[in-house]
């Protein structure tokens, strides 16, 4: 047991060291892995010499040299790498064979996902059934690629798959009610289950992205960082694809060729999962390039989000009594708060934790404060509407999400305030974000699994 505890402490320290090194912009992922191997070798040698794991770690890190100086020296000697990283496959001496292998495996997973989606489209005619099962068909292949890349054990994969099967069975076997006689549509609990299930699956996929070490805060923050960069690539690829498809359809229409059947029968089934796998592969392959862009994006969108939140707060306050606040407006406010949360997480994941507090940190604190004010007003409006009209599935879901966001934002504001005033390290702010992620997984599981029977599947 003592050896296990010492091993856990050592792995936690190496996790923290790895995260710090990865934030050095000029050091690529293969170089980090090589440095980590060297670090582990030194630790093992020092432990054989009689040092305990913590002493060995500190001495080994000291021997690695000053990391900032390493980064500067590496940047001077390899400044051309940032341009070469824009090429899909690097040179052979930079691990080109391994990248080709990763590319081939990714294409294999993408094709397999396309075949699965094609089968789903051919076997299921009901649009509602397609929508609720699409994420369960596509995301397992992305999770499988994570598992292959991180060399996750079969035991972890099996447990993760078993947990993911629970919401799958729920959305397919629950007797959800429908509304409308002429054009039946799913009820509110079905809509909530269908929309929350992909979020739950994405959080479960993070276990495999973390290599099964889901308790590691550094690995969780890596997944947060990956998610933000993944969305960036996904948007860019989709915009480019829309332009190409639009031009192709226009050209073919001029010569009398109907492009729509090919689009529906082949491009969509294979393109949808293909885009997800390609975006994920690009994030992993071009990590250091995106990390140079991320701080710029966060500094651009944080002040814009602050202005947007202030405007939203004014709209909520001048819209009359809270009982008259439109339900759709409250839903949009929830969406805005979720967007602010993503921006906060992405900003924290892109920040150097060892840098001293600055103007941007105060701006982030103002952003969180504005989000808290909007959350408080929206929460008051929701409670007022519930007191007047009673509980429904969507009101309860919105209320629960606001409460979950409220706890997250309140403690984030407290920790940020302590950091900018020099009373606590930034690591506490970062650690809180990753420690709170399981709460969102728990809440989505409640909405998917418990809301339908509690509200009579209506």
Short mmCIF file of C-alpha atoms in Angstrom, two decimals:
data_model
loop_
_atom_site.label_atom_id
_atom_site.label_comp_id
_atom_site.label_asym_id
_atom_site.label_seq_id
_atom_site.Cartn_x
_atom_site.Cartn_y
_atom_site.Cartn_z
CA UNK A 1 0.00 0.00 0.00
CA UNK A 2 2.85 2.38 0.84
CA UNK A 3 4.49 1.71 -2.54
CA UNK A 4 1.17 2.40 -4.26
CA UNK A 5 0.75 5.68 -2.38
CA UNK A 6 4.29 6.75 -3.24
CA UNK A 7 3.66 5.86 -6.87
CA UNK A 8 0.48 7.95 -6.91
CA UNK A 9 2.33 10.93 -5.44
CA UNK A 10 5.10 10.59 -8.00
CA UNK A 11 2.66 10.31 -10.91
CA UNK A 12 0.81 13.40 -9.68
CA UNK A 13 4.09 15.34 -9.55
CA UNK A 14 5.07 14.18 -13.05
CA UNK A 15 1.60 15.15 -14.29
CA UNK A 16 2.12 18.67 -12.95
CA UNK A 17 5.61 18.84 -14.48
CA UNK A 18 4.31 17.58 -17.85
CA UNK A 19 1.56 20.20 -17.91
CA UNK A 20 4.07 22.95 -17.20
CA UNK A 21 6.43 21.78 -19.95
CA UNK A 22 3.58 21.50 -22.47
CA UNK A 23 2.78 25.16 -21.93
CA UNK A 24 6.25 26.09 -23.16
CA UNK A 25 5.20 27.18 -26.65
CA UNK A 26 8.35 26.04 -28.48
CA UNK A 27 8.39 22.48 -27.13
CA UNK A 28 6.34 20.03 -29.19
CA UNK A 29 4.54 16.94 -27.86
CA UNK A 30 7.23 14.43 -29.01
CA UNK A 31 9.89 16.53 -27.26
CA UNK A 32 7.81 16.56 -24.07
CA UNK A 33 7.54 12.76 -24.20
CA UNK A 34 11.30 12.45 -24.71
CA UNK A 35 11.97 14.79 -21.79
CA UNK A 36 9.51 12.85 -19.61
CA UNK A 37 11.30 9.57 -20.41
CA UNK A 38 14.59 11.19 -19.43
CA UNK A 39 13.03 12.52 -16.23
CA UNK A 40 11.66 9.11 -15.28
CA UNK A 41 15.07 7.49 -15.89
CA UNK A 42 16.74 10.00 -13.59
CA UNK A 43 14.10 9.47 -10.91
CA UNK A 44 14.61 5.71 -11.07
CA UNK A 45 18.39 6.12 -10.77
CA UNK A 46 18.03 8.46 -7.80
CA UNK A 47 15.59 6.12 -6.05
CA UNK A 48 18.07 3.28 -6.48
CA UNK A 49 20.60 5.55 -4.79
CA UNK A 50 18.44 5.79 -1.67
CA UNK A 51 16.24 8.86 -2.22
CA UNK A 52 12.49 8.65 -1.75
CA UNK A 53 10.17 9.44 -4.68
CA UNK A 54 9.57 13.11 -3.79
CA UNK A 55 13.26 13.85 -3.23
CA UNK A 56 14.17 12.01 -6.42
CA UNK A 57 11.59 14.00 -8.38
CA UNK A 58 12.85 17.36 -7.11
CA UNK A 59 16.49 16.51 -7.80
CA UNK A 60 15.68 15.14 -11.28
CA UNK A 61 13.70 18.24 -12.24
CA UNK A 62 16.55 20.42 -11.02
CA UNK A 63 18.96 18.47 -13.18
CA UNK A 64 16.71 18.99 -16.21
CA UNK A 65 17.63 22.65 -16.02
CA UNK A 66 15.63 25.86 -16.07
CA UNK A 67 12.60 25.21 -18.29
CA UNK A 68 12.22 28.81 -19.42
CA UNK A 69 15.82 28.85 -20.58
CA UNK A 70 15.26 25.49 -22.31
CA UNK A 71 12.26 26.96 -24.13
CA UNK A 72 14.16 30.03 -25.28
CA UNK A 73 17.13 28.00 -26.48
CA UNK A 74 14.83 25.52 -28.23
CA UNK A 75 12.99 28.36 -29.97
CA UNK A 76 16.24 29.88 -31.23
CA UNK A 77 17.48 26.58 -32.63
CA UNK A 78 14.17 25.32 -34.04
CA UNK A 79 12.18 28.44 -34.96
CA UNK A 80 11.42 26.94 -38.37
CA UNK A 81 9.33 24.20 -36.69
CA UNK A 82 6.29 26.43 -36.25
CA UNK A 83 6.04 26.67 -40.02
CA UNK A 84 6.70 22.98 -40.59
CA UNK A 85 3.96 22.08 -38.11
CA UNK A 86 1.43 23.50 -40.56
CA UNK A 87 2.26 20.62 -42.92
CA UNK A 88 0.06 17.57 -42.34
CA UNK A 89 2.92 15.07 -42.11
CA UNK A 90 6.29 16.21 -40.70
CA UNK A 91 9.72 15.13 -41.80
CA UNK A 92 10.94 11.64 -41.04
CA UNK A 93 13.36 12.79 -38.34
CA UNK A 94 10.48 14.43 -36.46
CA UNK A 95 8.53 11.22 -36.15
CA UNK A 96 6.97 11.15 -39.63
CA UNK A 97 6.49 7.38 -39.64
CA UNK A 98 4.53 7.54 -36.39
CA UNK A 99 2.42 10.41 -37.73
CA UNK A 100 1.66 8.42 -40.90
CA UNK A 101 0.60 5.54 -38.69
CA UNK A 102 -1.65 7.78 -36.60
CA UNK A 103 -3.13 9.25 -39.76
CA UNK A 104 -3.88 5.77 -41.11
CA UNK A 105 -5.51 4.64 -37.87
CA UNK A 106 -7.58 7.82 -37.71
CA UNK A 107 -8.80 7.28 -41.29
CA UNK A 108 -9.70 3.70 -40.36
CA UNK A 109 -11.79 4.85 -37.41
CA UNK A 110 -13.43 7.54 -39.57
CA UNK A 111 -14.37 5.03 -42.29
CA UNK A 112 -15.72 2.58 -39.70
CA UNK A 113 -17.81 5.38 -38.16
CA UNK A 114 -19.09 6.30 -41.64
CA UNK A 115 -20.14 2.71 -42.26
CA UNK A 116 -21.94 2.65 -38.91
CA UNK A 117 -23.80 5.89 -39.70
CA UNK A 118 -24.65 4.60 -43.17
CA UNK A 119 -26.13 1.47 -41.62
CA UNK A 120 -28.10 3.56 -39.14
CA UNK A 121 -29.54 5.68 -41.96
CA UNK A 122 -30.47 2.60 -43.98
CA UNK A 123 -32.06 0.68 -41.09
CA UNK A 124 -33.95 3.50 -39.36
CA UNK A 125 -36.56 5.65 -41.07
CA UNK A 126 -37.85 7.53 -38.04
CA UNK A 127 -36.16 10.92 -37.72
CA UNK A 128 -36.48 11.00 -33.93
CA UNK A 129 -34.77 7.61 -33.60
CA UNK A 130 -31.95 8.82 -35.85
CA UNK A 131 -31.39 11.94 -33.79
CA UNK A 132 -31.31 10.20 -30.43
CA UNK A 133 -28.93 7.45 -31.62
CA UNK A 134 -26.54 9.43 -33.82
CA UNK A 135 -24.22 10.44 -30.98
CA UNK A 136 -24.13 6.84 -29.70
CA UNK A 137 -23.06 5.68 -33.15
CA UNK A 138 -20.41 8.33 -33.87
CA UNK A 139 -18.76 9.17 -30.55
CA UNK A 140 -17.68 5.59 -29.71
CA UNK A 141 -15.31 5.67 -32.69
CA UNK A 142 -13.79 8.95 -31.50
CA UNK A 143 -13.49 7.44 -28.02
CA UNK A 144 -11.92 4.36 -29.58
CA UNK A 145 -9.31 6.53 -31.27
CA UNK A 146 -8.58 8.15 -27.89
CA UNK A 147 -8.18 4.70 -26.36
CA UNK A 148 -5.82 3.57 -29.13
CA UNK A 149 -3.71 6.71 -29.00
CA UNK A 150 -3.45 6.73 -25.19
CA UNK A 151 -2.99 2.93 -25.02
CA UNK A 152 -5.85 2.59 -22.55
CA UNK A 153 -6.25 -0.81 -20.95
CA UNK A 154 -9.11 -3.07 -22.03
CA UNK A 155 -10.49 -3.00 -18.52
CA UNK A 156 -10.90 0.80 -18.55
CA UNK A 157 -12.41 0.65 -22.05
CA UNK A 158 -14.89 -2.02 -20.99
CA UNK A 159 -15.99 -0.10 -17.89
CA UNK A 160 -16.38 3.13 -19.88
CA UNK A 161 -18.41 1.33 -22.56
CA UNK A 162 -20.63 -0.25 -19.91
CA UNK A 163 -21.33 3.14 -18.34
CA UNK A 164 -22.06 4.65 -21.77
CA UNK A 165 -24.52 1.83 -22.47
CA UNK A 166 -26.77 3.01 -19.62
CA UNK A 167 -27.90 6.29 -21.29
CA UNK A 168 -28.13 4.42 -24.62
CA UNK A 169 -30.63 1.99 -23.14
CA UNK A 170 -32.48 4.83 -21.45
CA UNK A 171 -33.06 6.94 -24.57
CA UNK A 172 -34.08 3.89 -26.62
CA UNK A 173 -36.18 1.94 -24.12
CA UNK A 174 -37.90 4.64 -22.07
CA UNK A 175 -41.60 4.98 -23.10
CA UNK A 176 -41.39 8.66 -24.00
CA UNK A 177 -44.70 10.37 -24.73
CA UNK A 178 -45.30 12.30 -27.95
CA UNK A 179 -47.28 15.47 -28.59
CA UNK A 180 -49.40 16.32 -31.63
CA UNK A 181 -51.78 14.08 -33.57
CA UNK A 182 -50.98 15.02 -37.17
CA UNK A 183 -47.26 15.58 -36.73
CA UNK A 184 -46.13 13.74 -33.57
CA UNK A 185 -43.10 15.15 -31.82
CA UNK A 186 -41.21 13.97 -28.73
CA UNK A 187 -42.19 15.34 -25.34
CA UNK A 188 -40.04 17.57 -23.17
CA UNK A 189 -38.36 14.78 -21.17
CA UNK A 190 -37.38 13.12 -24.45
CA UNK A 191 -35.91 16.36 -25.77
CA UNK A 192 -33.96 16.87 -22.55
CA UNK A 193 -32.66 13.29 -22.65
CA UNK A 194 -31.66 13.50 -26.33
CA UNK A 195 -29.80 16.81 -25.86
CA UNK A 196 -28.03 15.88 -22.62
CA UNK A 197 -26.93 12.38 -23.63
CA UNK A 198 -24.22 13.60 -26.09
CA UNK A 199 -22.80 15.84 -23.36
CA UNK A 200 -22.62 12.86 -21.02
CA UNK A 201 -20.92 10.78 -23.73
CA UNK A 202 -18.38 13.52 -24.39
CA UNK A 203 -17.47 13.69 -20.71
CA UNK A 204 -17.14 9.90 -20.61
CA UNK A 205 -14.86 10.04 -23.65
CA UNK A 206 -12.61 12.26 -21.54
CA UNK A 207 -11.79 9.21 -19.41
CA UNK A 208 -10.20 7.57 -22.44
CA UNK A 209 -8.54 10.80 -23.56
CA UNK A 210 -6.93 10.91 -20.10
CA UNK A 211 -5.57 7.41 -20.63
CA UNK A 212 -7.86 6.07 -17.93
CA UNK A 213 -6.33 8.37 -15.31
CA UNK A 214 -9.51 10.40 -14.87
CA UNK A 215 -8.55 11.46 -11.33
CA UNK A 216 -5.59 13.45 -12.68
CA UNK A 217 -6.41 17.16 -12.68
CA UNK A 218 -3.74 17.77 -15.31
CA UNK A 219 -5.30 15.18 -17.62
CA UNK A 220 -8.73 16.73 -17.11
CA UNK A 221 -7.37 20.15 -17.99
CA UNK A 222 -5.76 18.62 -21.08
CA UNK A 223 -9.22 17.44 -22.11
CA UNK A 224 -10.67 20.91 -21.51
CA UNK A 225 -7.90 22.33 -23.68
CA UNK A 226 -8.50 19.66 -26.29
CA UNK A 227 -12.24 20.42 -26.36
CA UNK A 228 -11.69 24.12 -27.01
CA UNK A 229 -9.15 23.49 -29.76
CA UNK A 230 -11.35 20.72 -31.20
CA UNK A 231 -14.28 23.14 -31.54
CA UNK A 232 -12.02 25.66 -33.28
CA UNK A 233 -10.88 23.12 -35.85
CA UNK A 234 -14.39 21.72 -36.26
CA UNK A 235 -15.83 25.14 -37.08
CA UNK A 236 -13.06 25.90 -39.57
CA UNK A 237 -13.43 22.54 -41.31
CA UNK A 238 -17.21 22.85 -41.48
CA UNK A 239 -17.05 26.38 -42.92
CA UNK A 240 -14.58 25.28 -45.55
CA UNK A 241 -16.65 22.21 -46.37
CA UNK A 242 -19.80 24.29 -46.79
CA UNK A 243 -18.03 26.55 -49.28
CA UNK A 244 -16.64 23.59 -51.26
CA UNK A 245 -19.97 21.74 -51.28
CA UNK A 246 -21.84 24.86 -52.32
CA UNK A 247 -19.49 25.51 -55.22
CA UNK A 248 -19.59 21.86 -56.27
CA UNK A 249 -23.40 21.77 -56.23
CA UNK A 250 -23.56 25.01 -58.24
CA UNK A 251 -21.16 23.73 -60.90
CA UNK A 252 -22.91 20.37 -61.23
CA UNK A 253 -26.34 21.99 -61.45
CA UNK A 254 -25.18 23.96 -64.48
CA UNK A 255 -24.45 20.72 -66.36
CA UNK A 256 -27.67 19.06 -65.24
CA UNK A 257 -26.25 16.77 -62.52
CA UNK A 258 -28.27 16.42 -59.31
CA UNK A 259 -25.75 16.51 -56.46
CA UNK A 260 -28.28 16.06 -53.65
CA UNK A 261 -28.66 12.22 -53.76
CA UNK A 262 -24.90 11.71 -53.53
CA UNK A 263 -24.76 14.27 -50.71
CA UNK A 264 -27.47 12.55 -48.68
CA UNK A 265 -26.47 8.95 -49.41
CA UNK A 266 -22.68 9.15 -49.05
CA UNK A 267 -21.17 12.50 -48.14
CA UNK A 268 -23.24 13.13 -45.02
CA UNK A 269 -22.97 9.60 -43.54
CA UNK A 270 -19.20 9.51 -44.03
CA UNK A 271 -18.47 13.23 -43.77
CA UNK A 272 -20.10 13.82 -40.38
CA UNK A 273 -17.98 11.35 -38.40
CA UNK A 274 -15.00 12.02 -40.66
CA UNK A 275 -14.96 15.69 -39.74
CA UNK A 276 -14.99 14.84 -36.02
CA UNK A 277 -12.09 12.39 -36.33
CA UNK A 278 -10.04 14.69 -38.56
CA UNK A 279 -10.55 17.64 -36.19
CA UNK A 280 -9.47 15.49 -33.22
CA UNK A 281 -6.41 14.26 -35.10
CA UNK A 282 -5.42 17.79 -36.09
CA UNK A 283 -5.65 18.98 -32.48
CA UNK A 284 -3.32 16.21 -31.35
CA UNK A 285 -0.93 16.64 -34.29
CA UNK A 286 -0.76 20.45 -34.29
CA UNK A 287 -1.06 21.11 -30.58
CA UNK A 288 1.67 23.70 -30.23
CA UNK A 289 0.45 25.84 -33.14
CA UNK A 290 -3.05 26.15 -31.69
CA UNK A 291 -1.66 26.93 -28.24
CA UNK A 292 0.00 30.00 -29.75
CA UNK A 293 -3.37 31.15 -31.09
CA UNK A 294 -5.44 30.33 -28.00
CA UNK A 295 -4.21 33.16 -25.73
CA UNK A 296 -4.94 35.68 -28.49
CA UNK A 297 -8.48 34.38 -28.94
CA UNK A 298 -9.22 34.43 -25.23
CA UNK A 299 -8.00 38.01 -24.95
CA UNK A 300 -10.22 39.06 -27.85
CA UNK A 301 -13.41 37.31 -26.75
CA UNK A 302 -13.24 37.90 -22.99
CA UNK A 303 -13.90 41.68 -23.18
CA UNK A 304 -16.55 41.08 -25.87
CA UNK A 305 -18.26 38.52 -23.65
CA UNK A 306 -18.14 40.96 -20.72
CA UNK A 307 -19.91 43.63 -22.80
CA UNK A 308 -22.49 41.06 -23.94
CA UNK A 309 -23.18 39.98 -20.36
CA UNK A 310 -23.65 43.55 -19.18
CA UNK A 311 -26.10 44.16 -22.04
CA UNK A 312 -27.98 40.96 -21.16
CA UNK A 313 -28.16 42.01 -17.52
CA UNK A 314 -29.66 45.37 -18.49
CA UNK A 315 -32.23 43.63 -20.69
CA UNK A 316 -33.27 41.33 -17.85
CA UNK A 317 -33.58 44.17 -15.34
CA UNK A 318 -35.57 46.57 -17.54
CA UNK A 319 -37.89 43.92 -18.97
CA UNK A 320 -40.48 44.48 -16.27
CA UNK A 321 -41.49 42.11 -13.46
CA UNK A 322 -39.58 38.87 -13.39
CA UNK A 323 -42.79 36.89 -13.85
CA UNK A 324 -43.14 38.44 -17.31
CA UNK A 325 -39.68 37.43 -18.48
CA UNK A 326 -40.09 35.27 -21.55
CA UNK A 327 -39.19 31.59 -21.19
CA UNK A 328 -37.17 31.63 -24.42
CA UNK A 329 -35.17 34.57 -23.05
CA UNK A 330 -34.29 32.56 -19.94
CA UNK A 331 -33.17 29.64 -22.12
CA UNK A 332 -30.97 31.99 -24.10
CA UNK A 333 -29.51 33.34 -20.86
CA UNK A 334 -28.58 29.80 -19.90
CA UNK A 335 -26.87 29.38 -23.27
CA UNK A 336 -24.95 32.61 -22.72
CA UNK A 337 -23.82 31.47 -19.27
CA UNK A 338 -22.63 28.14 -20.67
CA UNK A 339 -20.72 30.03 -23.36
CA UNK A 340 -19.09 32.22 -20.69
CA UNK A 341 -18.18 29.09 -18.73
CA UNK A 342 -16.49 27.58 -21.79
CA UNK A 343 -14.62 30.84 -22.34
CA UNK A 344 -13.49 30.85 -18.71
CA UNK A 345 -12.31 27.24 -18.89
CA UNK A 346 -10.50 27.82 -22.16
CA UNK A 347 -8.85 31.00 -20.85
CA UNK A 348 -7.64 29.21 -17.73
CA UNK A 349 -6.39 26.22 -19.73
CA UNK A 350 -4.37 28.52 -22.03
CA UNK A 351 -2.81 30.59 -19.24
CA UNK A 352 0.69 30.09 -17.88
CA UNK A 353 0.00 29.21 -14.22
CA UNK A 354 3.35 30.62 -13.10
CA UNK A 355 2.78 34.09 -14.60
CA UNK A 356 1.90 36.84 -12.09
CA UNK A 357 -1.62 38.34 -12.06
CA UNK A 358 -2.22 41.04 -14.64
CA UNK A 359 -4.89 43.19 -16.23
CA UNK A 360 -6.41 40.27 -18.11
CA UNK A 361 -6.94 38.38 -14.85
CA UNK A 362 -8.89 41.32 -13.46
CA UNK A 363 -10.90 41.32 -16.69
CA UNK A 364 -11.67 37.64 -16.19
CA UNK A 365 -12.78 38.35 -12.64
CA UNK A 366 -15.13 41.05 -13.98
CA UNK A 367 -16.46 38.56 -16.54
CA UNK A 368 -17.22 36.00 -13.83
CA UNK A 369 -18.83 38.71 -11.70
CA UNK A 370 -21.08 39.79 -14.58
CA UNK A 371 -21.98 36.16 -15.23
CA UNK A 372 -22.92 35.76 -11.57
CA UNK A 373 -25.18 38.81 -11.75
CA UNK A 374 -26.93 37.47 -14.86
CA UNK A 375 -27.20 34.06 -13.22
CA UNK A 376 -28.76 35.55 -10.09
CA UNK A 377 -31.39 37.48 -12.07
CA UNK A 378 -32.20 34.49 -14.28
CA UNK A 379 -32.40 32.21 -11.25
CA UNK A 380 -34.78 34.61 -9.50
CA UNK A 381 -36.96 34.75 -12.61
CA UNK A 382 -37.05 30.97 -12.83
CA UNK A 383 -37.99 30.55 -9.17
CA UNK A 384 -40.71 33.18 -9.60
CA UNK A 385 -42.17 31.38 -12.61
CA UNK A 386 -41.99 28.01 -10.83
CA UNK A 387 -43.76 29.45 -7.78
CA UNK A 388 -46.55 30.78 -10.00
CA UNK A 389 -46.93 28.00 -12.58
CA UNK A 390 -45.41 24.95 -10.86
CA UNK A 391 -42.61 22.56 -11.76
CA UNK A 392 -42.17 21.13 -15.24
CA UNK A 393 -39.33 19.10 -16.72
CA UNK A 394 -37.78 21.97 -18.67
CA UNK A 395 -38.12 24.46 -15.80
CA UNK A 396 -36.50 22.02 -13.39
CA UNK A 397 -33.68 21.30 -15.85
CA UNK A 398 -33.05 25.01 -16.34
CA UNK A 399 -33.17 25.61 -12.59
CA UNK A 400 -30.75 22.78 -11.90
CA UNK A 401 -28.32 23.98 -14.57
CA UNK A 402 -28.38 27.48 -13.10
CA UNK A 403 -27.65 26.13 -9.63
CA UNK A 404 -24.75 24.03 -10.93
CA UNK A 405 -23.37 27.04 -12.81
CA UNK A 406 -23.89 29.26 -9.76
CA UNK A 407 -21.71 27.07 -7.52
CA UNK A 408 -19.02 26.85 -10.21
CA UNK A 409 -18.94 30.60 -10.86
CA UNK A 410 -19.13 31.66 -7.20
CA UNK A 411 -16.12 29.62 -6.18
CA UNK A 412 -14.25 30.57 -9.38
CA UNK A 413 -14.81 34.24 -8.53
CA UNK A 414 -13.58 33.68 -4.96
CA UNK A 415 -10.42 31.93 -6.13
CA UNK A 416 -9.76 34.47 -8.90
CA UNK A 417 -10.18 37.33 -6.44
CA UNK A 418 -7.64 35.71 -4.14
CA UNK A 419 -5.23 35.18 -7.04
CA UNK A 420 -5.34 38.73 -8.41
CA UNK A 421 -4.82 40.04 -4.87
CA UNK A 422 -1.79 37.80 -4.44
CA UNK A 423 -3.28 35.63 -1.69
CA UNK A 424 -3.35 32.25 -3.47
CA UNK A 425 -1.63 30.61 -6.45
CA UNK A 426 -3.28 30.27 -9.82
CA UNK A 427 -3.02 26.49 -9.50
CA UNK A 428 -5.99 26.58 -7.10
CA UNK A 429 -8.12 28.36 -9.72
CA UNK A 430 -7.13 25.80 -12.34
CA UNK A 431 -7.65 22.83 -10.04
CA UNK A 432 -11.17 23.95 -9.13
CA UNK A 433 -12.24 23.92 -12.79
CA UNK A 434 -11.15 20.32 -13.28
CA UNK A 435 -12.42 19.16 -9.87
CA UNK A 436 -15.91 20.45 -10.73
CA UNK A 437 -16.21 18.72 -14.11
CA UNK A 438 -17.71 15.50 -12.62
CA UNK A 439 -20.58 17.59 -11.28
CA UNK A 440 -21.63 18.37 -14.84
CA UNK A 441 -21.41 14.70 -15.73
CA UNK A 442 -23.58 13.84 -12.72
CA UNK A 443 -26.15 16.49 -13.62
CA UNK A 444 -26.43 15.36 -17.26
CA UNK A 445 -26.85 11.77 -16.02
CA UNK A 446 -29.69 12.91 -13.74
CA UNK A 447 -31.45 14.66 -16.64
CA UNK A 448 -31.07 11.67 -18.97
CA UNK A 449 -31.86 8.86 -16.52
CA UNK A 450 -34.08 10.30 -13.77
CA UNK A 451 -36.05 13.15 -15.31
CA UNK A 452 -38.13 10.96 -17.69
CA UNK A 453 -39.60 8.65 -15.00
CA UNK A 454 -39.94 11.48 -12.46
CA UNK A 455 -42.00 13.58 -14.89
CA UNK A 456 -43.94 10.63 -16.31
CA UNK A 457 -42.00 10.51 -19.62
CA UNK A 458 -44.04 13.50 -20.80
#
